[in-house]
CSV table of C-alpha atoms and ligand atoms in Angstrom, one decimal:
chain,number,residue,atom,x,y,z
F,924,MET,CA,16.7,-41.7,44.5
F,925,PRO,CA,20.5,-41.4,44.4
F,926,ASP,CA,20.2,-39.1,41.4
F,927,LYS,CA,17.8,-36.8,43.2
F,928,LEU,CA,20.1,-36.7,46.3
F,929,VAL,CA,23.1,-35.9,44.2
F,930,ALA,CA,21.2,-33.1,42.3
F,931,ALA,CA,20.2,-31.6,45.7
F,932,LEU,CA,23.7,-31.8,47.1
F,933,ARG,CA,25.0,-30.1,43.9
F,934,GLU,CA,22.5,-27.3,44.2
F,935,GLU,CA,23.3,-26.6,47.9
F,936,PHE,CA,27.1,-27.3,48.2
F,937,GLU,CA,28.9,-27.6,44.9
F,938,ILE,CA,31.9,-25.4,44.4
F,939,GLU,CA,32.6,-25.5,40.6
F,940,ASN,CA,35.7,-27.5,39.7
F,941,VAL,CA,36.6,-27.9,43.4
F,942,VAL,CA,33.9,-29.8,45.3
F,943,GLY,CA,31.6,-32.0,43.2
F,944,PHE,CA,29.0,-34.7,43.9
F,945,ASP,CA,28.5,-37.8,41.8
F,946,LEU,CA,27.5,-41.4,41.9
F,947,GLY,CA,30.5,-43.6,42.6
F,948,VAL,CA,30.8,-47.4,42.6
F,949,ASN,CA,27.3,-49.0,42.5
F,950,ARG,CA,25.7,-45.6,42.2
F,951,MET,CA,26.5,-44.7,45.8
F,952,PRO,CA,26.6,-40.9,46.4
F,953,ARG,CA,30.1,-39.5,46.6
F,954,ILE,CA,31.9,-36.2,47.2
F,955,VAL,CA,34.8,-35.5,45.0
F,956,VAL,CA,37.3,-32.8,46.1
F,957,THR,CA,39.9,-31.5,43.6
F,958,ILE,CA,42.2,-28.7,44.8
F,959,PRO,CA,45.7,-27.8,43.7
F,960,PRO,CA,47.5,-29.6,46.6
F,961,ALA,CA,45.3,-32.8,46.7
F,962,GLU,CA,42.3,-34.8,45.8
F,963,CYS,CA,39.9,-36.7,48.0
F,964,HIS,CA,36.8,-38.9,47.7
F,965,ILE,CA,34.2,-39.3,50.4
F,966,TYR,CA,31.1,-41.6,50.3
F,967,LEU,CA,28.0,-40.6,52.2
F,968,HIS,CA,27.8,-44.3,53.2
F,969,GLY,CA,29.7,-44.4,56.4
F,970,ALA,CA,31.1,-40.8,55.8
F,971,HIS,CA,33.8,-43.0,54.3
F,972,VAL,CA,37.0,-41.3,53.0
F,973,THR,CA,38.0,-43.8,50.3
F,974,HIS,CA,40.7,-41.8,48.5
F,975,TYR,CA,43.2,-39.1,49.3
F,976,ARG,CA,46.2,-38.2,47.2
F,977,ARG,CA,48.7,-35.3,47.6
F,978,ARG,CA,49.7,-33.9,44.3
F,979,GLY,CA,52.8,-35.6,43.0
F,980,GLN,CA,52.4,-38.6,45.3
F,981,ALA,CA,50.8,-42.0,45.1
F,982,PRO,CA,47.4,-42.5,46.8
F,983,LEU,CA,47.8,-42.5,50.6
F,984,LEU,CA,44.9,-44.7,51.4
F,985,PHE,CA,44.5,-48.4,50.5
F,986,LEU,CA,41.1,-49.4,49.1
F,987,SER,CA,40.5,-53.1,48.4
F,988,GLU,CA,39.7,-54.0,44.8
F,989,LYS,CA,37.2,-56.5,46.2
F,990,SER,CA,35.5,-54.0,48.6
F,991,TYR,CA,31.7,-54.1,48.8
F,992,PHE,CA,29.9,-50.9,47.9
F,993,GLN,CA,26.5,-51.9,49.4
F,994,SER,CA,24.3,-50.1,51.9
F,995,ASP,CA,24.4,-53.0,54.4
F,996,LYS,CA,28.1,-53.6,54.3
F,997,PRO,CA,31.2,-51.5,55.3
F,998,ILE,CA,33.7,-50.4,52.6
F,999,ARG,CA,37.0,-52.2,52.9
F,1000,GLY,CA,39.8,-49.6,52.9
F,1001,GLY,CA,40.0,-45.8,53.3
F,1002,VAL,CA,38.9,-44.6,56.7
F,1003,PRO,CA,36.0,-46.6,58.2
F,1004,ILE,CA,34.5,-45.0,61.3
F,1005,CYS,CA,34.1,-47.5,64.1
F,1006,TRP,CA,31.4,-46.1,66.4
F,1007,PRO,CA,29.8,-46.6,69.1
F,1008,TRP,CA,31.6,-49.9,69.7
F,1009,PHE,CA,34.8,-51.4,68.5
F,1010,GLY,CA,35.0,-55.0,67.4
F,1011,PRO,CA,32.1,-57.2,68.3
F,1012,SER,CA,29.3,-55.6,70.4
F,1013,LYS,CA,29.4,-56.5,74.1
F,1014,ALA,CA,25.6,-56.1,74.2
F,1015,ASP,CA,25.0,-58.7,71.5
F,1016,PRO,CA,27.7,-60.4,69.3
F,1017,SER,CA,25.2,-60.6,66.4
F,1018,TYR,CA,25.2,-56.7,66.1
F,1019,PRO,CA,27.4,-55.3,63.4
F,1020,MET,CA,31.1,-55.5,64.0
F,1021,HIS,CA,32.6,-52.0,64.8
F,1022,GLY,CA,29.2,-50.4,65.2
F,1023,PHE,CA,26.7,-48.9,62.9
F,1024,ALA,CA,28.3,-45.6,61.9
F,1025,ARG,CA,30.1,-47.2,59.0
F,1026,LEU,CA,26.9,-48.7,57.7
F,1027,SER,CA,24.8,-45.5,58.0
F,1028,GLN,CA,24.2,-42.9,55.3
F,1029,TRP,CA,25.5,-39.5,56.7
F,1030,SER,CA,24.2,-36.1,55.7
F,1031,VAL,CA,26.3,-33.2,54.4
F,1032,ASN,CA,26.1,-30.3,56.8
F,1033,SER,CA,28.5,-27.8,55.3
F,1034,VAL,CA,31.3,-27.3,52.7
F,1035,ARG,CA,33.6,-24.3,52.7
F,1036,PRO,CA,36.9,-23.2,51.4
F,1037,LEU,CA,39.5,-22.3,54.0
F,1038,PRO,CA,42.5,-20.0,53.5
F,1039,GLY,CA,45.5,-21.8,51.9
F,1040,ASP,CA,43.6,-23.9,49.3
F,1041,GLU,CA,42.0,-26.1,51.9
F,1042,ILE,CA,38.4,-27.4,51.8
F,1043,GLU,CA,36.5,-28.2,55.0
F,1044,LEU,CA,33.5,-30.6,54.9
F,1045,ILE,CA,31.3,-31.5,57.8
F,1046,LEU,CA,29.1,-34.6,57.6
F,1047,THR,CA,26.6,-35.5,60.4
F,1048,LEU,CA,24.8,-38.5,61.8
F,1049,GLY,CA,22.1,-38.6,64.4
F,1050,PRO,CA,19.7,-41.3,65.7
F,1051,ASN,CA,18.1,-43.1,62.7
F,1052,GLU,CA,16.3,-46.3,61.9
F,1053,LEU,CA,19.5,-48.4,61.9
F,1054,SER,CA,20.9,-46.9,65.1
F,1055,ALA,CA,17.6,-47.4,66.9
F,1056,LYS,CA,17.9,-51.2,66.4
F,1057,TYR,CA,21.1,-51.3,68.3
F,1058,TRP,CA,21.6,-48.3,70.5
F,1059,PRO,CA,19.0,-46.3,72.5
F,1060,ASN,CA,21.0,-43.2,73.2
F,1061,HIS,CA,20.5,-39.7,71.7
F,1062,PHE,CA,23.7,-38.7,70.0
F,1063,LYS,CA,25.0,-36.3,67.3
F,1064,LEU,CA,28.1,-37.0,65.3
F,1065,ASP,CA,29.9,-34.3,63.4
F,1066,TYR,CA,32.7,-35.4,61.2
F,1067,THR,CA,35.0,-32.6,60.0
F,1068,ILE,CA,37.2,-33.5,57.0
F,1069,THR,CA,39.8,-30.9,56.1
F,1070,VAL,CA,41.5,-31.6,52.7
F,1071,GLY,CA,44.7,-29.8,51.9
F,1072,GLU,CA,48.4,-30.7,51.9
F,1073,SER,CA,47.5,-32.9,54.8
F,1074,LEU,CA,44.3,-34.8,55.6
F,1075,ASP,CA,42.6,-33.8,58.9
F,1076,LEU,CA,39.7,-35.9,60.3
F,1077,ARG,CA,37.8,-34.9,63.5
F,1078,LEU,CA,34.9,-36.9,64.8
F,1079,THR,CA,32.9,-35.0,67.5
F,1080,THR,CA,30.4,-36.9,69.5
F,1081,THR,CA,27.7,-35.0,71.5
F,1082,ASN,CA,25.3,-36.4,74.0
F,1083,ILE,CA,22.0,-34.7,73.1
F,1084,GLY,CA,19.9,-36.9,75.4
F,1085,ASP,CA,19.0,-36.9,79.1
F,1086,ASN,CA,21.2,-39.8,80.2
F,1087,PRO,CA,24.9,-40.3,80.2
F,1088,PHE,CA,26.3,-42.8,77.7
F,1089,SER,CA,29.6,-44.5,77.0
F,1090,TYR,CA,31.1,-45.4,73.6
F,1091,GLU,CA,34.2,-46.7,71.8
F,1092,GLU,CA,35.4,-45.2,68.6
F,1093,ALA,CA,38.2,-45.6,65.9
F,1094,LEU,CA,39.2,-43.9,62.7
F,1095,HIS,CA,40.3,-47.2,61.2
F,1096,THR,CA,42.6,-45.8,58.6
F,1097,TYR,CA,44.0,-48.2,55.9
F,1098,PHE,CA,47.4,-46.8,54.7
F,1099,ALA,CA,48.6,-47.8,51.3
F,1100,ILE,CA,52.2,-49.0,51.5
F,1101,SER,CA,54.7,-50.6,49.1
F,1102,ASP,CA,55.2,-53.8,51.1
F,1103,ILE,CA,54.2,-54.6,54.7
F,1104,ARG,CA,57.4,-56.7,55.1
F,1105,GLN,CA,59.6,-53.7,54.4
F,1106,VAL,CA,57.9,-50.7,56.1
F,1107,GLN,CA,58.9,-49.5,59.6
F,1108,LEU,CA,56.5,-48.0,62.2
F,1109,MET,CA,57.9,-45.5,64.7
F,1110,GLY,CA,56.3,-44.1,67.8
F,1111,LEU,CA,55.0,-47.1,69.8
F,1112,GLY,CA,58.4,-48.5,71.0
F,1113,GLY,CA,58.3,-49.3,74.7
F,1114,SER,CA,54.5,-49.1,74.9
F,1115,GLN,CA,52.3,-51.9,76.2
F,1116,PHE,CA,49.9,-53.6,73.9
F,1117,ASN,CA,47.3,-56.3,73.9
F,1118,SER,CA,47.6,-58.8,71.1
F,1119,LYS,CA,44.4,-60.4,69.8
F,1120,VAL,CA,46.4,-62.9,67.8
F,1121,PRO,CA,49.1,-65.4,69.0
F,1122,PRO,CA,50.9,-64.7,71.2
F,1123,VAL,CA,47.6,-63.4,72.7
F,1124,GLY,CA,47.9,-61.1,75.7
F,1125,VAL,CA,49.7,-58.1,77.0
F,1126,HIS,CA,53.3,-57.4,75.8
F,1127,THR,CA,55.7,-54.6,75.8
F,1128,GLN,CA,56.7,-53.3,72.4
F,1129,ASN,CA,60.4,-53.6,71.5
F,1130,PRO,CA,62.2,-50.3,70.9
F,1131,ASP,CA,61.4,-48.6,67.6
F,1132,PRO,CA,61.1,-49.4,64.8
F,1133,LEU,CA,58.2,-51.9,64.8
F,1134,LEU,CA,58.6,-54.3,61.8
F,1135,PHE,CA,56.0,-56.7,60.5
F,1136,SER,CA,56.5,-60.4,59.9
F,1137,ALA,CA,53.2,-62.0,60.8
F,1138,GLU,CA,49.5,-61.3,61.4
F,1139,THR,CA,49.2,-58.2,63.7
F,1140,ASP,CA,46.1,-57.2,65.6
F,1141,SER,CA,47.3,-55.0,68.6
F,1142,VAL,CA,45.5,-52.6,70.8
F,1143,TYR,CA,47.8,-50.1,72.5
F,1144,ALA,CA,45.8,-48.5,75.3
F,1145,ASP,CA,46.8,-45.3,77.2
F,1146,THR,CA,48.9,-43.9,74.5
F,1147,LYS,CA,48.8,-40.4,73.0
F,1148,ALA,CA,51.9,-41.1,70.9
F,1149,GLN,CA,52.1,-40.0,67.3
F,1150,CYS,CA,53.2,-42.6,64.8
F,1151,THR,CA,55.3,-42.5,61.6
F,1152,ILE,CA,55.2,-45.0,58.8
F,1153,VAL,CA,58.6,-45.0,57.1
F,1154,ASP,CA,58.1,-46.6,53.6
F,1155,GLN,CA,61.4,-46.7,51.6
F,1156,GLY,CA,59.8,-48.5,48.7
F,1157,GLU,CA,57.3,-45.6,48.2
F,1158,ASP,CA,59.9,-43.0,49.2
F,1159,ARG,CA,57.4,-41.7,51.7
F,1160,SER,CA,57.0,-41.0,55.4
F,1161,VAL,CA,53.5,-40.7,56.9
F,1162,LEU,CA,53.1,-38.9,60.2
F,1163,ILE,CA,49.9,-39.8,62.0
F,1164,SER,CA,49.2,-37.4,64.9
F,1165,LYS,CA,46.2,-37.3,67.1
F,1166,GLU,CA,44.2,-35.5,69.7
F,1167,GLY,CA,41.4,-36.7,72.0
F,1168,SER,CA,42.6,-40.3,71.6
F,1169,ASP,CA,44.1,-42.6,74.2
F,1170,SER,CA,44.3,-45.8,72.1
F,1171,THR,CA,46.0,-46.9,68.9
F,1172,VAL,CA,45.2,-50.1,67.1
F,1173,VAL,CA,47.7,-51.6,64.6
F,1174,TRP,CA,46.3,-54.2,62.2
F,1175,ASN,CA,47.4,-56.3,59.2
F,1176,PRO,CA,45.6,-59.6,58.4
F,1177,TRP,CA,48.6,-61.3,56.8
F,1178,THR,CA,48.1,-64.3,54.5
F,1179,GLU,CA,45.5,-66.7,56.0
F,1180,LYS,CA,43.1,-64.1,57.3
F,1181,ALA,CA,43.4,-62.3,54.0
F,1182,LYS,CA,42.3,-65.4,52.2
F,1183,ALA,CA,39.3,-65.8,54.6
F,1184,MET,CA,38.0,-62.3,53.9
F,1185,ALA,CA,35.5,-62.2,51.0
F,1186,ASP,CA,36.0,-58.5,50.4
F,1187,PHE,CA,39.8,-58.5,50.3
F,1188,SER,CA,42.1,-60.1,47.6
F,1189,ASP,CA,44.5,-62.8,48.7
F,1190,GLU,CA,47.6,-60.7,48.1
F,1191,GLU,CA,46.4,-57.3,49.3
F,1192,TRP,CA,47.8,-57.8,52.9
F,1193,LEU,CA,51.1,-56.8,51.4
F,1194,LYS,CA,49.8,-53.4,50.4
F,1195,MET,CA,48.1,-52.1,53.5
F,1196,LEU,CA,48.7,-51.2,57.2
F,1197,CYS,CA,45.9,-50.0,59.5
F,1198,ILE,CA,46.9,-47.5,62.1
F,1199,GLU,CA,43.7,-46.6,64.0
F,1200,THR,CA,43.3,-43.5,66.1
F,1201,ALA,CA,40.9,-44.7,68.8
F,1202,ASN,CA,39.3,-44.8,72.2
F,1203,VAL,CA,38.6,-48.4,73.0
F,1204,TRP,CA,38.3,-50.9,75.9
F,1205,HIS,CA,39.0,-49.0,79.1
F,1206,ASN,CA,39.7,-45.9,77.1
F,1207,ALA,CA,36.0,-45.7,76.1
F,1208,ILE,CA,34.5,-42.2,76.5
F,1209,THR,CA,31.6,-41.4,78.8
F,1210,LEU,CA,29.5,-38.2,78.0
F,1211,THR,CA,27.0,-36.6,80.4
F,1212,PRO,CA,24.0,-34.9,78.8
F,1213,GLY,CA,25.2,-31.9,76.7
F,1214,GLN,CA,28.8,-33.0,76.7
F,1215,SER,CA,31.0,-33.4,73.6
F,1216,HIS,CA,34.2,-35.2,72.8
F,1217,ALA,CA,36.4,-34.8,69.7
F,1218,LEU,CA,38.7,-37.5,68.3
F,1219,ARG,CA,41.2,-36.1,65.8
F,1220,GLN,CA,43.6,-37.8,63.4
F,1221,HIS,CA,46.0,-35.7,61.3
F,1222,ILE,CA,47.8,-37.3,58.4
F,1223,GLN,CA,50.9,-35.7,56.8
F,1224,SER,CA,52.8,-37.5,54.1
F,1225,ASP,CA,56.2,-36.4,52.7
F,1226,ARG,CA,58.9,-37.8,50.5
F,1227,LEU,CA,61.6,-39.3,52.6
F,1228,ALA,CA,64.2,-37.4,50.5
F,1229,ALA,CA,62.5,-34.1,51.5
F,1230,LEU,CA,62.9,-34.7,55.3
G,1312,BG6,C1,40.6,-54.2,63.5
G,1312,BG6,C2,40.4,-55.3,64.6
G,1312,BG6,O1,40.5,-53.0,64.1
G,1312,BG6,O2,39.7,-54.4,62.5
G,1312,BG6,C3,40.5,-56.6,64.0
G,1312,BG6,O3,41.3,-55.1,65.7
G,1312,BG6,C4,39.5,-56.7,62.8
G,1312,BG6,O4,40.3,-57.6,65.0
G,1312,BG6,C5,39.8,-55.6,61.8
G,1312,BG6,O5,39.7,-58.0,62.2
G,1312,BG6,C6,38.9,-55.6,60.6
G,1312,BG6,O6,37.6,-55.6,61.0
G,1312,BG6,P1,36.4,-55.6,59.9
G,1312,BG6,O7,35.1,-55.7,60.6
G,1312,BG6,O8,36.5,-54.3,59.1
G,1312,BG6,O9,36.7,-56.8,59.0
């Protein structure tokens, strides 16, 4: 089956030496983009971007060496898509954490070159067997991935049904970093956040930079701020800007939680930082029939020396 799917995708969408289709880990169908400024890998499972690298730089996205690559489990790393709920489901805590979009197989809708050596891919998801188990609403998701000197991700949700619905969402990006204890995060100073780990509750962020010295699981609501990761060890700054997003989530599991996660190595907490472009909690989106909303995350990395 996966071979047939890959053959059909090649037939319809391949751009020789630029956009290819193959079977990645555990023979899961994957898109491979190779262009002069960058390379990028996307699994159809979860429309999951697992790898992006600007030419001359180290990979920008963290991917756990212990990640599952299984149709019933999310990939640990890259850019999981959390949709249509964030965290545990309020309807039923036994439903999959962070929704079903990251567990669904998406379809390729289009692949096209853009001026300036960029490639645009659009993947889509609609109601399916899995979604029907958890969510009655009629939806269409279009995920536009633009690969070039930067990585641009746009998740558009459309209500194609007859009733309004509300949803939460996050582009749960795992950034690869040299050492969580050394990096600085700029952009959230002075904002209010709700910490899910001790000290649990609402706090006001100290002025920038934000430094990391313990488990961090913070939801910043009502913020449109762009963030910058300053990573001296990697000689890199990563600017994360966004549109259509009122929440930002910052997460690092630190030591004990890392040990408790089966799909994450004990020491990998040192090498990743999740900055999630989101609409969660009271920032959830409501769409009336026919309405759409787009959530956009734009990632631009540069050498610190070049700034
Ligand atoms: C973060 C949540 O977004 O995702 C955390 O705020 C959660 O609470 C983390 O632990 C990872 O979730 P998962 O389901 O991918 O292990």
